[in-house]
Amino acid sequence: MNEVKAFIDNSGEAVIKCPRCHATRVVDVKEYSRLDHIVRFKVTCPCKHVYRVILERREFFRKPVRLTGVCRMREGVPAVDIHIHNLSRKGLRIELMKDDPPAIGDKVTVEFRLDDEKKTLIRKEALVRTLMGRFVGLEFFSIDPYNVYDKALGFYLM
Ligand SMILES: [Zn+2]
């Protein structure tokens, strides 16, 4: 049976797309979004096609944000200003304010403040996963639930 991935958005809904007729529909997945394990369910499309949906786990949920910070790419080179467009427990998508992109696989350090009440500082090492012009997809190098920054991120993304 076909399996399609769906992502939980901010409002607890997921958009699913029929792999046969490509019709999309919005499903309410709030009751699943708090779960930590992978959720699969079956959908019957109006075109009669039956397919299975996998919901992305909560920790991978990407929150659209408008934050600013800096990215340190190499030792001894000044940090580059960045805009952060989305954020998850696993990583973030940034836009560089300077035309000096890193390479895929590079390890960088990002530093930024959340827009919560305390303007919490986050500092994480991350690997460059995707590159599109000035847009860079970063995956955190490590995720440790006891790390102060990971805790703050988890709380922010709840
Ligand atoms: Zn269909």
Tab-separated table of C-alpha atoms in Angstrom, residues 1-2 4 16-19 25 27 40-46 48-53:
chain	number	residue	atom	x	y	z
A	1	MET	CA	0.000	0.000	0.000
A	2	ASN	CA	1.154	3.518	-0.759
A	4	VAL	CA	2.540	9.309	2.167
A	16	ILE	CA	-2.464	15.016	3.024
A	17	LYS	CA	-2.265	14.384	-0.666
A	18	CYS	CA	-3.638	11.382	-2.516
A	19	PRO	CA	-0.750	9.722	-4.385
A	25	ARG	CA	-7.343	17.479	2.096
A	27	VAL	CA	-7.166	16.536	8.498
A	40	ARG	CA	0.013	5.893	10.729
A	41	PHE	CA	-3.558	5.882	9.563
A	42	LYS	CA	-5.480	4.882	6.482
A	43	VAL	CA	-7.340	7.282	4.244
A	44	THR	CA	-9.854	6.573	1.513
A	45	CYS	CA	-9.777	9.305	-1.087
A	46	PRO	CA	-12.967	10.338	-2.918
A	48	LYS	CA	-11.558	5.437	-4.067
A	49	HIS	CA	-7.826	5.082	-3.677
A	50	VAL	CA	-6.843	3.818	-0.229
A	51	TYR	CA	-3.499	4.940	1.112
A	52	ARG	CA	-1.632	5.115	4.375
A	53	VAL	CA	-0.441	8.342	5.965
